[in-house]
Short mmCIF file of N, CA, C and O and ligand atoms in Angstrom, two decimals:
data_model
loop_
_atom_site.label_atom_id
_atom_site.label_comp_id
_atom_site.label_asym_id
_atom_site.label_seq_id
_atom_site.Cartn_x
_atom_site.Cartn_y
_atom_site.Cartn_z
N MET B 1 -17.16 -5.64 7.18
CA MET B 1 -16.24 -5.53 8.32
C MET B 1 -15.88 -6.91 8.87
O MET B 1 -14.78 -7.10 9.36
N LYS B 2 -16.82 -7.86 8.74
CA LYS B 2 -16.57 -9.22 9.22
C LYS B 2 -15.41 -9.84 8.43
O LYS B 2 -14.53 -10.49 9.00
N LYS B 3 -15.39 -9.59 7.14
CA LYS B 3 -14.35 -10.13 6.25
C LYS B 3 -12.98 -9.56 6.67
O LYS B 3 -11.98 -10.27 6.68
N ILE B 4 -12.96 -8.27 7.01
CA ILE B 4 -11.74 -7.61 7.43
C ILE B 4 -11.21 -8.24 8.73
O ILE B 4 -10.02 -8.52 8.86
N ARG B 5 -12.13 -8.48 9.67
CA ARG B 5 -11.73 -9.09 10.94
C ARG B 5 -11.17 -10.50 10.73
O ARG B 5 -10.18 -10.86 11.35
N GLU B 6 -11.82 -11.25 9.82
CA GLU B 6 -11.35 -12.61 9.52
C GLU B 6 -9.96 -12.58 8.90
O GLU B 6 -9.12 -13.41 9.20
N GLU B 7 -9.76 -11.58 8.04
CA GLU B 7 -8.46 -11.44 7.39
C GLU B 7 -7.35 -11.21 8.43
O GLU B 7 -6.29 -11.82 8.35
N LEU B 8 -7.62 -10.35 9.40
CA LEU B 8 -6.65 -10.07 10.46
C LEU B 8 -6.32 -11.35 11.23
O LEU B 8 -5.16 -11.65 11.49
N GLN B 9 -7.36 -12.10 11.54
CA GLN B 9 -7.17 -13.35 12.30
C GLN B 9 -6.38 -14.37 11.49
O GLN B 9 -5.52 -15.07 12.04
N GLN B 10 -6.64 -14.43 10.19
CA GLN B 10 -5.89 -15.37 9.32
C GLN B 10 -4.40 -15.07 9.35
O GLN B 10 -3.58 -15.97 9.17
N PHE B 11 -4.06 -13.81 9.54
CA PHE B 11 -2.64 -13.41 9.57
C PHE B 11 -2.11 -13.42 11.01
O PHE B 11 -1.02 -12.90 11.28
N GLY B 12 -2.87 -14.00 11.92
CA GLY B 12 -2.42 -14.17 13.30
C GLY B 12 -2.46 -12.90 14.13
O GLY B 12 -1.75 -12.80 15.13
N LEU B 13 -3.29 -11.92 13.71
CA LEU B 13 -3.36 -10.66 14.46
C LEU B 13 -4.71 -10.55 15.15
O LEU B 13 -5.74 -10.94 14.59
N ALA B 14 -4.70 -10.00 16.36
CA ALA B 14 -5.95 -9.76 17.08
C ALA B 14 -6.78 -8.73 16.31
O ALA B 14 -6.26 -7.68 15.93
N ALA B 15 -8.04 -9.05 16.06
CA ALA B 15 -8.89 -8.18 15.24
C ALA B 15 -9.53 -7.08 16.09
O ALA B 15 -10.73 -7.07 16.33
N THR B 16 -8.69 -6.15 16.55
CA THR B 16 -9.20 -5.03 17.36
C THR B 16 -9.95 -4.06 16.44
O THR B 16 -9.75 -4.07 15.21
N HIS B 17 -10.77 -3.22 17.03
CA HIS B 17 -11.54 -2.25 16.23
C HIS B 17 -10.62 -1.31 15.44
O HIS B 17 -10.81 -1.15 14.23
N PRO B 18 -9.61 -0.69 16.10
CA PRO B 18 -8.72 0.21 15.32
C PRO B 18 -8.03 -0.50 14.15
O PRO B 18 -7.98 0.04 13.05
N ARG B 19 -7.54 -1.69 14.37
CA ARG B 19 -6.87 -2.43 13.28
C ARG B 19 -7.85 -2.69 12.13
O ARG B 19 -7.49 -2.57 10.96
N SER B 20 -9.08 -3.07 12.48
CA SER B 20 -10.08 -3.35 11.45
C SER B 20 -10.38 -2.10 10.62
O SER B 20 -10.47 -2.18 9.40
N VAL B 21 -10.51 -0.96 11.29
CA VAL B 21 -10.82 0.29 10.58
C VAL B 21 -9.65 0.70 9.68
O VAL B 21 -9.85 1.13 8.54
N ILE B 22 -8.42 0.52 10.18
CA ILE B 22 -7.24 0.89 9.39
C ILE B 22 -7.11 -0.02 8.16
O ILE B 22 -6.88 0.45 7.05
N LEU B 23 -7.32 -1.31 8.36
CA LEU B 23 -7.20 -2.24 7.22
C LEU B 23 -8.30 -1.98 6.19
O LEU B 23 -8.04 -1.98 4.99
N ARG B 24 -9.51 -1.69 6.66
CA ARG B 24 -10.61 -1.40 5.74
C ARG B 24 -10.28 -0.16 4.91
O ARG B 24 -10.51 -0.12 3.70
N CYS B 25 -9.69 0.84 5.55
CA CYS B 25 -9.29 2.06 4.85
C CYS B 25 -8.32 1.73 3.71
O CYS B 25 -8.48 2.19 2.59
N LEU B 26 -7.33 0.88 4.00
CA LEU B 26 -6.34 0.49 2.98
C LEU B 26 -6.98 -0.30 1.85
O LEU B 26 -6.62 -0.12 0.68
N ARG B 27 -7.92 -1.17 2.19
CA ARG B 27 -8.56 -2.00 1.16
C ARG B 27 -9.47 -1.16 0.25
O ARG B 27 -9.64 -1.45 -0.91
N GLU B 28 -10.08 -0.11 0.81
CA GLU B 28 -11.02 0.70 0.04
C GLU B 28 -10.33 1.72 -0.85
O GLU B 28 -10.81 2.06 -1.91
N ARG B 29 -9.18 2.23 -0.41
CA ARG B 29 -8.51 3.30 -1.16
C ARG B 29 -7.65 2.72 -2.27
O ARG B 29 -7.02 1.69 -2.09
N LYS B 30 -7.62 3.43 -3.39
CA LYS B 30 -6.80 2.98 -4.51
C LYS B 30 -5.66 3.97 -4.77
O LYS B 30 -4.94 3.86 -5.75
N ASP B 31 -5.50 4.96 -3.86
CA ASP B 31 -4.51 6.01 -4.12
C ASP B 31 -3.20 5.81 -3.37
O ASP B 31 -2.38 6.71 -3.30
N HIS B 32 -3.00 4.62 -2.78
CA HIS B 32 -1.73 4.32 -2.12
C HIS B 32 -1.40 5.39 -1.09
O HIS B 32 -0.42 6.13 -1.25
N PRO B 33 -2.21 5.51 -0.05
CA PRO B 33 -2.04 6.61 0.91
C PRO B 33 -0.77 6.49 1.77
O PRO B 33 -0.25 5.39 1.96
N ASP B 34 -0.32 7.61 2.28
CA ASP B 34 0.75 7.61 3.28
C ASP B 34 0.08 7.50 4.66
O ASP B 34 -1.15 7.55 4.76
N ALA B 35 0.89 7.36 5.71
CA ALA B 35 0.34 7.16 7.05
C ALA B 35 -0.53 8.34 7.49
O ALA B 35 -1.57 8.16 8.12
N GLU B 36 -0.10 9.53 7.12
CA GLU B 36 -0.83 10.75 7.47
C GLU B 36 -2.25 10.73 6.90
O GLU B 36 -3.22 11.07 7.59
N THR B 37 -2.37 10.32 5.66
CA THR B 37 -3.67 10.27 4.98
C THR B 37 -4.56 9.20 5.63
O THR B 37 -5.75 9.43 5.83
N VAL B 38 -3.96 8.06 5.97
CA VAL B 38 -4.72 7.01 6.65
C VAL B 38 -5.22 7.55 7.99
O VAL B 38 -6.40 7.39 8.35
N TYR B 39 -4.33 8.25 8.69
CA TYR B 39 -4.69 8.82 9.98
C TYR B 39 -5.88 9.78 9.84
O TYR B 39 -6.84 9.70 10.61
N GLN B 40 -5.81 10.70 8.86
CA GLN B 40 -6.90 11.67 8.64
C GLN B 40 -8.23 10.96 8.42
O GLN B 40 -9.27 11.42 8.89
N THR B 41 -8.19 9.84 7.70
CA THR B 41 -9.42 9.11 7.37
C THR B 41 -9.98 8.39 8.60
O THR B 41 -11.16 8.53 8.91
N VAL B 42 -9.13 7.62 9.28
CA VAL B 42 -9.64 6.81 10.39
C VAL B 42 -9.92 7.66 11.64
O VAL B 42 -10.74 7.27 12.47
N HIS B 43 -9.26 8.80 11.72
CA HIS B 43 -9.45 9.70 12.86
C HIS B 43 -10.92 10.15 12.97
O HIS B 43 -11.43 10.35 14.07
N GLN B 44 -11.58 10.27 11.82
CA GLN B 44 -13.00 10.68 11.81
C GLN B 44 -13.87 9.63 12.49
O GLN B 44 -14.86 9.95 13.13
N GLU B 45 -13.47 8.37 12.35
CA GLU B 45 -14.25 7.28 12.95
C GLU B 45 -13.82 6.99 14.38
O GLU B 45 -14.65 6.65 15.23
N ILE B 46 -12.50 7.09 14.62
CA ILE B 46 -11.97 6.84 15.97
C ILE B 46 -11.12 8.05 16.39
O ILE B 46 -9.91 8.06 16.18
N PRO B 47 -11.75 9.07 16.96
CA PRO B 47 -11.01 10.30 17.30
C PRO B 47 -9.87 10.08 18.30
O PRO B 47 -8.91 10.86 18.31
N SER B 48 -9.95 9.04 19.12
CA SER B 48 -8.91 8.83 20.13
C SER B 48 -7.65 8.17 19.56
O SER B 48 -6.63 8.07 20.24
N LEU B 49 -7.70 7.74 18.33
CA LEU B 49 -6.57 7.04 17.71
C LEU B 49 -5.42 8.02 17.44
O LEU B 49 -5.64 9.09 16.88
N SER B 50 -4.21 7.64 17.86
CA SER B 50 -3.06 8.53 17.65
C SER B 50 -2.35 8.19 16.35
O SER B 50 -2.46 7.07 15.85
N ILE B 51 -1.60 9.15 15.84
CA ILE B 51 -0.84 8.93 14.61
C ILE B 51 0.22 7.84 14.82
O ILE B 51 0.51 7.07 13.92
N ASP B 52 0.77 7.77 16.04
CA ASP B 52 1.77 6.74 16.35
C ASP B 52 1.18 5.35 16.18
O ASP B 52 1.84 4.45 15.64
N THR B 53 -0.05 5.17 16.65
CA THR B 53 -0.72 3.88 16.52
C THR B 53 -0.92 3.53 15.04
O THR B 53 -0.74 2.40 14.62
N VAL B 54 -1.28 4.55 14.26
CA VAL B 54 -1.48 4.32 12.82
C VAL B 54 -0.16 3.88 12.18
O VAL B 54 -0.11 2.90 11.44
N TYR B 55 0.94 4.57 12.49
CA TYR B 55 2.26 4.18 11.97
C TYR B 55 2.61 2.75 12.35
O TYR B 55 3.02 1.95 11.51
N ARG B 56 2.46 2.46 13.64
CA ARG B 56 2.81 1.11 14.11
C ARG B 56 1.95 0.04 13.45
O ARG B 56 2.45 -1.01 13.06
N THR B 57 0.66 0.32 13.31
CA THR B 57 -0.27 -0.64 12.72
C THR B 57 0.06 -0.88 11.24
O THR B 57 0.08 -2.02 10.78
N LEU B 58 0.36 0.20 10.52
CA LEU B 58 0.70 0.05 9.10
C LEU B 58 1.97 -0.77 8.93
O LEU B 58 2.05 -1.64 8.05
N ASN B 59 2.96 -0.52 9.78
CA ASN B 59 4.20 -1.30 9.69
C ASN B 59 3.97 -2.75 10.06
O ASN B 59 4.55 -3.64 9.43
N LEU B 60 3.12 -2.99 11.05
CA LEU B 60 2.77 -4.36 11.43
C LEU B 60 2.07 -5.08 10.27
O LEU B 60 2.43 -6.21 9.92
N PHE B 61 1.11 -4.40 9.65
CA PHE B 61 0.40 -4.98 8.51
C PHE B 61 1.37 -5.30 7.37
O PHE B 61 1.28 -6.35 6.75
N ALA B 62 2.29 -4.36 7.10
CA ALA B 62 3.23 -4.56 6.00
C ALA B 62 4.16 -5.74 6.27
O ALA B 62 4.41 -6.56 5.40
N SER B 63 4.64 -5.84 7.52
CA SER B 63 5.56 -6.94 7.82
C SER B 63 4.82 -8.28 7.88
O SER B 63 5.43 -9.33 7.72
N SER B 64 3.50 -8.24 8.08
CA SER B 64 2.70 -9.46 8.10
C SER B 64 2.27 -9.88 6.70
O SER B 64 1.77 -10.99 6.51
N GLY B 65 2.40 -8.99 5.73
CA GLY B 65 1.99 -9.29 4.36
C GLY B 65 0.53 -8.94 4.06
O GLY B 65 0.02 -9.30 3.01
N LEU B 66 -0.12 -8.23 4.98
CA LEU B 66 -1.52 -7.83 4.77
C LEU B 66 -1.63 -6.68 3.77
O LEU B 66 -2.63 -6.53 3.08
N ILE B 67 -0.62 -5.82 3.77
CA ILE B 67 -0.55 -4.69 2.83
C ILE B 67 0.90 -4.62 2.33
O ILE B 67 1.76 -5.35 2.84
N VAL B 68 1.13 -3.77 1.36
CA VAL B 68 2.49 -3.65 0.81
C VAL B 68 3.05 -2.27 1.11
O VAL B 68 2.38 -1.26 0.91
N HIS B 69 4.27 -2.27 1.63
CA HIS B 69 5.01 -1.04 1.87
C HIS B 69 5.70 -0.72 0.55
O HIS B 69 6.57 -1.47 0.13
N LEU B 70 5.31 0.34 -0.11
CA LEU B 70 5.84 0.60 -1.44
C LEU B 70 7.24 1.21 -1.39
O LEU B 70 7.50 2.13 -0.63
N ALA B 71 8.12 0.65 -2.22
CA ALA B 71 9.47 1.19 -2.37
C ALA B 71 9.42 2.22 -3.50
O ALA B 71 9.56 1.88 -4.66
N MET B 72 9.15 3.47 -3.13
CA MET B 72 8.95 4.52 -4.13
C MET B 72 9.78 5.74 -3.76
O MET B 72 9.88 6.07 -2.57
N PRO B 73 10.33 6.42 -4.75
CA PRO B 73 11.08 7.65 -4.44
C PRO B 73 10.14 8.83 -4.18
O PRO B 73 10.15 9.82 -4.91
N THR B 74 9.30 8.71 -3.16
CA THR B 74 8.40 9.80 -2.78
C THR B 74 8.87 10.37 -1.45
O THR B 74 9.68 9.77 -0.76
N HIS B 75 8.31 11.50 -1.07
CA HIS B 75 8.73 12.14 0.17
C HIS B 75 8.28 11.38 1.39
O HIS B 75 8.89 11.45 2.44
N ARG B 76 7.17 10.66 1.27
CA ARG B 76 6.65 9.91 2.41
C ARG B 76 6.46 8.45 2.02
O ARG B 76 6.19 8.16 0.85
N PHE B 77 6.55 7.56 3.01
CA PHE B 77 6.29 6.15 2.76
C PHE B 77 4.84 5.97 2.36
O PHE B 77 3.96 6.57 2.97
N ARG B 78 4.61 5.15 1.39
CA ARG B 78 3.24 4.92 0.91
C ARG B 78 2.89 3.46 1.04
O ARG B 78 3.77 2.59 1.00
N PHE B 79 1.61 3.20 1.23
CA PHE B 79 1.13 1.84 1.46
C PHE B 79 0.09 1.45 0.42
O PHE B 79 -0.67 2.29 -0.05
N ASP B 80 0.06 0.16 0.09
CA ASP B 80 -0.84 -0.36 -0.93
C ASP B 80 -1.69 -1.46 -0.33
O ASP B 80 -1.15 -2.44 0.19
N GLY B 81 -3.01 -1.29 -0.37
CA GLY B 81 -3.93 -2.31 0.12
C GLY B 81 -4.12 -3.45 -0.86
O GLY B 81 -4.70 -4.47 -0.53
N GLY B 82 -3.60 -3.29 -2.06
CA GLY B 82 -3.69 -4.34 -3.07
C GLY B 82 -2.43 -5.19 -3.02
O GLY B 82 -1.35 -4.68 -3.30
N VAL B 83 -2.55 -6.45 -2.63
CA VAL B 83 -1.34 -7.27 -2.43
C VAL B 83 -1.03 -8.17 -3.63
O VAL B 83 0.02 -8.79 -3.67
N GLU B 84 -1.96 -8.24 -4.61
CA GLU B 84 -1.66 -9.02 -5.81
C GLU B 84 -0.54 -8.30 -6.57
O GLU B 84 -0.53 -7.07 -6.61
N PRO B 85 0.42 -9.06 -7.16
CA PRO B 85 1.52 -8.39 -7.86
C PRO B 85 1.01 -7.48 -8.98
O PRO B 85 0.18 -7.89 -9.78
N HIS B 86 1.47 -6.24 -8.98
CA HIS B 86 1.14 -5.31 -10.06
C HIS B 86 2.19 -4.21 -10.11
O HIS B 86 2.96 -4.04 -9.17
N ASP B 87 2.22 -3.49 -11.22
CA ASP B 87 3.18 -2.42 -11.39
C ASP B 87 2.54 -1.08 -11.02
O ASP B 87 1.33 -1.00 -10.82
N HIS B 88 3.38 -0.05 -10.94
CA HIS B 88 2.88 1.29 -10.60
C HIS B 88 3.45 2.34 -11.52
O HIS B 88 4.58 2.21 -12.00
N PHE B 89 2.67 3.38 -11.74
CA PHE B 89 3.15 4.58 -12.39
C PHE B 89 3.21 5.66 -11.32
O PHE B 89 2.25 5.86 -10.58
N LEU B 90 4.34 6.31 -11.19
CA LEU B 90 4.49 7.40 -10.22
C LEU B 90 4.75 8.70 -10.95
O LEU B 90 5.72 8.80 -11.72
N CYS B 91 3.89 9.68 -10.73
CA CYS B 91 4.15 11.02 -11.26
C CYS B 91 5.12 11.68 -10.28
O CYS B 91 4.79 11.86 -9.10
N THR B 92 6.30 12.01 -10.77
CA THR B 92 7.33 12.55 -9.88
C THR B 92 7.05 14.00 -9.49
O THR B 92 7.71 14.55 -8.62
N THR B 93 6.03 14.61 -10.11
CA THR B 93 5.68 15.99 -9.77
C THR B 93 4.63 16.03 -8.65
O THR B 93 4.86 16.62 -7.60
N CYS B 94 3.49 15.34 -8.85
CA CYS B 94 2.42 15.40 -7.84
C CYS B 94 2.42 14.18 -6.92
O CYS B 94 1.65 14.11 -5.98
N GLU B 95 3.29 13.19 -7.20
CA GLU B 95 3.43 11.97 -6.40
C GLU B 95 2.17 11.10 -6.40
O GLU B 95 1.97 10.29 -5.50
N GLN B 96 1.35 11.27 -7.43
CA GLN B 96 0.21 10.38 -7.60
C GLN B 96 0.74 9.00 -8.03
O GLN B 96 1.65 8.92 -8.86
N ILE B 97 0.21 7.94 -7.41
CA ILE B 97 0.62 6.58 -7.77
C ILE B 97 -0.59 5.84 -8.33
O ILE B 97 -1.63 5.78 -7.68
N VAL B 98 -0.44 5.31 -9.55
CA VAL B 98 -1.54 4.62 -10.21
C VAL B 98 -1.15 3.16 -10.44
O VAL B 98 -0.02 2.86 -10.80
N ASP B 99 -2.10 2.26 -10.22
CA ASP B 99 -1.87 0.83 -10.47
C ASP B 99 -1.81 0.53 -11.95
O ASP B 99 -2.57 1.09 -12.73
N ILE B 100 -0.92 -0.38 -12.33
CA ILE B 100 -0.88 -0.90 -13.70
C ILE B 100 -1.00 -2.41 -13.59
O ILE B 100 -0.14 -3.05 -12.96
N GLU B 101 -2.05 -2.95 -14.15
CA GLU B 101 -2.20 -4.40 -14.12
C GLU B 101 -1.16 -5.01 -15.06
O GLU B 101 -0.96 -4.50 -16.16
N PRO B 102 -0.48 -6.07 -14.63
CA PRO B 102 0.54 -6.66 -15.51
C PRO B 102 -0.07 -7.23 -16.78
O PRO B 102 -1.18 -7.77 -16.75
N GLU B 103 0.63 -7.08 -17.90
CA GLU B 103 0.17 -7.58 -19.19
C GLU B 103 0.08 -9.12 -19.15
O GLU B 103 -0.88 -9.71 -19.56
N GLU B 104 1.14 -9.72 -18.65
CA GLU B 104 1.15 -11.17 -18.48
C GLU B 104 1.54 -11.40 -17.04
O GLU B 104 2.00 -10.51 -16.37
N ASN B 105 1.40 -12.63 -16.60
CA ASN B 105 1.79 -12.91 -15.22
C ASN B 105 3.30 -13.15 -15.14
O ASN B 105 3.77 -14.24 -14.89
N ASP B 106 4.03 -12.06 -15.36
CA ASP B 106 5.50 -12.19 -15.40
C ASP B 106 6.15 -11.83 -14.07
O ASP B 106 7.36 -11.71 -13.97
N HIS B 107 5.33 -11.66 -13.03
CA HIS B 107 5.88 -11.27 -11.73
C HIS B 107 6.49 -12.42 -10.95
O HIS B 107 7.11 -12.22 -9.93
N GLN B 108 6.29 -13.63 -11.43
CA GLN B 108 6.83 -14.79 -10.74
C GLN B 108 8.10 -15.30 -11.43
O GLN B 108 8.73 -16.21 -10.96
N VAL B 109 8.40 -14.71 -12.58
CA VAL B 109 9.53 -15.21 -13.37
C VAL B 109 10.74 -14.30 -13.16
O VAL B 109 10.68 -13.11 -13.43
N PHE B 110 11.82 -14.89 -12.67
CA PHE B 110 13.03 -14.11 -12.44
C PHE B 110 14.18 -14.73 -13.24
O PHE B 110 14.24 -15.95 -13.39
N SER B 111 15.06 -13.91 -13.73
CA SER B 111 16.20 -14.43 -14.48
C SER B 111 17.12 -15.18 -13.52
O SER B 111 17.06 -15.00 -12.30
N GLU B 112 17.97 -16.03 -14.08
CA GLU B 112 18.91 -16.81 -13.25
C GLU B 112 19.80 -15.88 -12.43
O GLU B 112 20.13 -16.17 -11.29
N LYS B 113 20.18 -14.77 -13.03
CA LYS B 113 21.05 -13.80 -12.36
C LYS B 113 20.37 -13.27 -11.09
O LYS B 113 20.97 -13.16 -10.03
N VAL B 114 19.06 -12.98 -11.19
CA VAL B 114 18.30 -12.47 -10.04
C VAL B 114 18.09 -13.58 -9.01
O VAL B 114 18.29 -13.37 -7.81
N ALA B 115 17.72 -14.76 -9.49
CA ALA B 115 17.44 -15.89 -8.59
C ALA B 115 18.68 -16.28 -7.79
O ALA B 115 18.57 -16.76 -6.65
N ALA B 116 19.86 -16.06 -8.36
CA ALA B 116 21.12 -16.44 -7.69
C ALA B 116 21.39 -15.54 -6.47
O ALA B 116 22.19 -15.90 -5.60
N LEU B 117 20.72 -14.41 -6.38
CA LEU B 117 20.97 -13.47 -5.28
C LEU B 117 20.35 -13.92 -3.97
O LEU B 117 20.80 -13.54 -2.90
N GLY B 118 19.30 -14.73 -4.04
CA GLY B 118 18.62 -15.19 -2.84
C GLY B 118 17.17 -15.49 -3.14
O GLY B 118 16.77 -15.53 -4.31
N GLN B 119 16.38 -15.68 -2.08
CA GLN B 119 14.95 -15.94 -2.28
C GLN B 119 14.24 -14.64 -2.60
O GLN B 119 14.29 -13.69 -1.80
N ILE B 120 13.63 -14.57 -3.74
CA ILE B 120 12.93 -13.35 -4.14
C ILE B 120 11.47 -13.45 -3.67
O ILE B 120 10.78 -14.42 -3.98
N LEU B 121 11.03 -12.45 -2.89
CA LEU B 121 9.67 -12.47 -2.37
C LEU B 121 8.70 -11.72 -3.26
O LEU B 121 7.55 -12.11 -3.42
N SER B 122 9.14 -10.63 -3.84
CA SER B 122 8.26 -9.88 -4.72
C SER B 122 9.07 -9.00 -5.65
O SER B 122 10.25 -8.74 -5.42
N LEU B 123 8.41 -8.57 -6.69
CA LEU B 123 9.01 -7.66 -7.66
C LEU B 123 8.15 -6.42 -7.69
O LEU B 123 6.93 -6.50 -7.87
N GLN B 124 8.73 -5.26 -7.45
CA GLN B 124 7.99 -4.00 -7.51
C GLN B 124 8.56 -3.17 -8.64
O GLN B 124 9.68 -2.68 -8.55
N ARG B 125 7.77 -3.04 -9.71
CA ARG B 125 8.23 -2.26 -10.85
C ARG B 125 7.53 -0.90 -10.84
O ARG B 125 6.31 -0.84 -10.70
N VAL B 126 8.31 0.15 -10.98
CA VAL B 126 7.75 1.51 -10.93
C VAL B 126 8.14 2.26 -12.20
O VAL B 126 9.32 2.34 -12.53
N TYR B 127 7.14 2.79 -12.88
CA TYR B 127 7.39 3.64 -14.04
C TYR B 127 7.36 5.07 -13.54
O TYR B 127 6.36 5.50 -12.95
N LEU B 128 8.44 5.79 -13.72
CA LEU B 128 8.50 7.19 -13.28
C LEU B 128 8.18 8.10 -14.46
O LEU B 128 8.59 7.81 -15.58
N GLY B 129 7.43 9.15 -14.20
CA GLY B 129 7.11 10.07 -15.28
C GLY B 129 6.34 11.27 -14.78
O GLY B 129 6.34 11.57 -13.58
N THR B 130 5.67 11.94 -15.71
CA THR B 130 4.85 13.10 -15.38
C THR B 130 3.45 12.81 -15.88
O THR B 130 3.28 12.44 -17.05
N CYS B 131 2.45 12.93 -15.00
CA CYS B 131 1.07 12.65 -15.43
C CYS B 131 0.58 13.76 -16.35
O CYS B 131 1.18 14.83 -16.42
N HIS B 132 -0.52 13.51 -17.05
CA HIS B 132 -1.03 14.47 -18.03
C HIS B 132 -1.35 15.83 -17.39
O HIS B 132 -1.04 16.88 -17.96
N ALA B 133 -1.96 15.78 -16.20
CA ALA B 133 -2.35 17.04 -15.52
C ALA B 133 -1.11 17.88 -15.20
O ALA B 133 -1.11 19.10 -15.42
N CYS B 134 -0.05 17.25 -14.70
CA CYS B 134 1.18 18.00 -14.36
C CYS B 134 1.89 18.48 -15.62
O CYS B 134 2.45 19.57 -15.64
N LYS B 135 1.87 17.63 -16.65
CA LYS B 135 2.52 17.97 -17.92
C LYS B 135 1.89 19.25 -18.50
O LYS B 135 2.58 20.13 -18.98
N LYS B 136 0.56 19.34 -18.41
CA LYS B 136 -0.19 20.49 -18.92
C LYS B 136 0.16 21.76 -18.15
O LYS B 136 0.22 22.85 -18.71
N ALA B 137 0.39 21.60 -16.84
CA ALA B 137 0.65 22.75 -15.96
C ALA B 137 2.04 23.34 -16.14
O ALA B 137 2.31 24.45 -15.68
N ILE B 138 2.95 22.59 -16.77
CA ILE B 138 4.33 23.07 -16.93
C ILE B 138 4.40 24.19 -17.97
O ILE B 138 3.85 24.07 -19.05
ZN1 ZN P 1 -0.85 -0.52 -6.16
#
């Protein structure tokens, strides 16, 4: 928890207890939770925490660069506690999102055509498909 608090301070944010618990939740989970799921998890530890606070905190973290707001065609906004560049596989049936480690470090290389558009901050690549479990159920 000390590491989490230090991380918040490094990003210029006051390391309050709710923020620390929310950030720890994001760092521990690998399933790219939506705000509702984060709320369900942290609510057990801090019952007085409102869903509005969770939404605001997640957006604050995302705009600060502490977590990533995923650009995914899912019904709800999803968040990623892993900030190192990586790709994702999205099952369009169950909306499960799985990390894909890049084969090479090609996330920093942009074509001239892309670079001409402006300053590129990140590249989010998403593979859309159907996971094995959903494929079997069809
Ligand atoms: Zn991810």
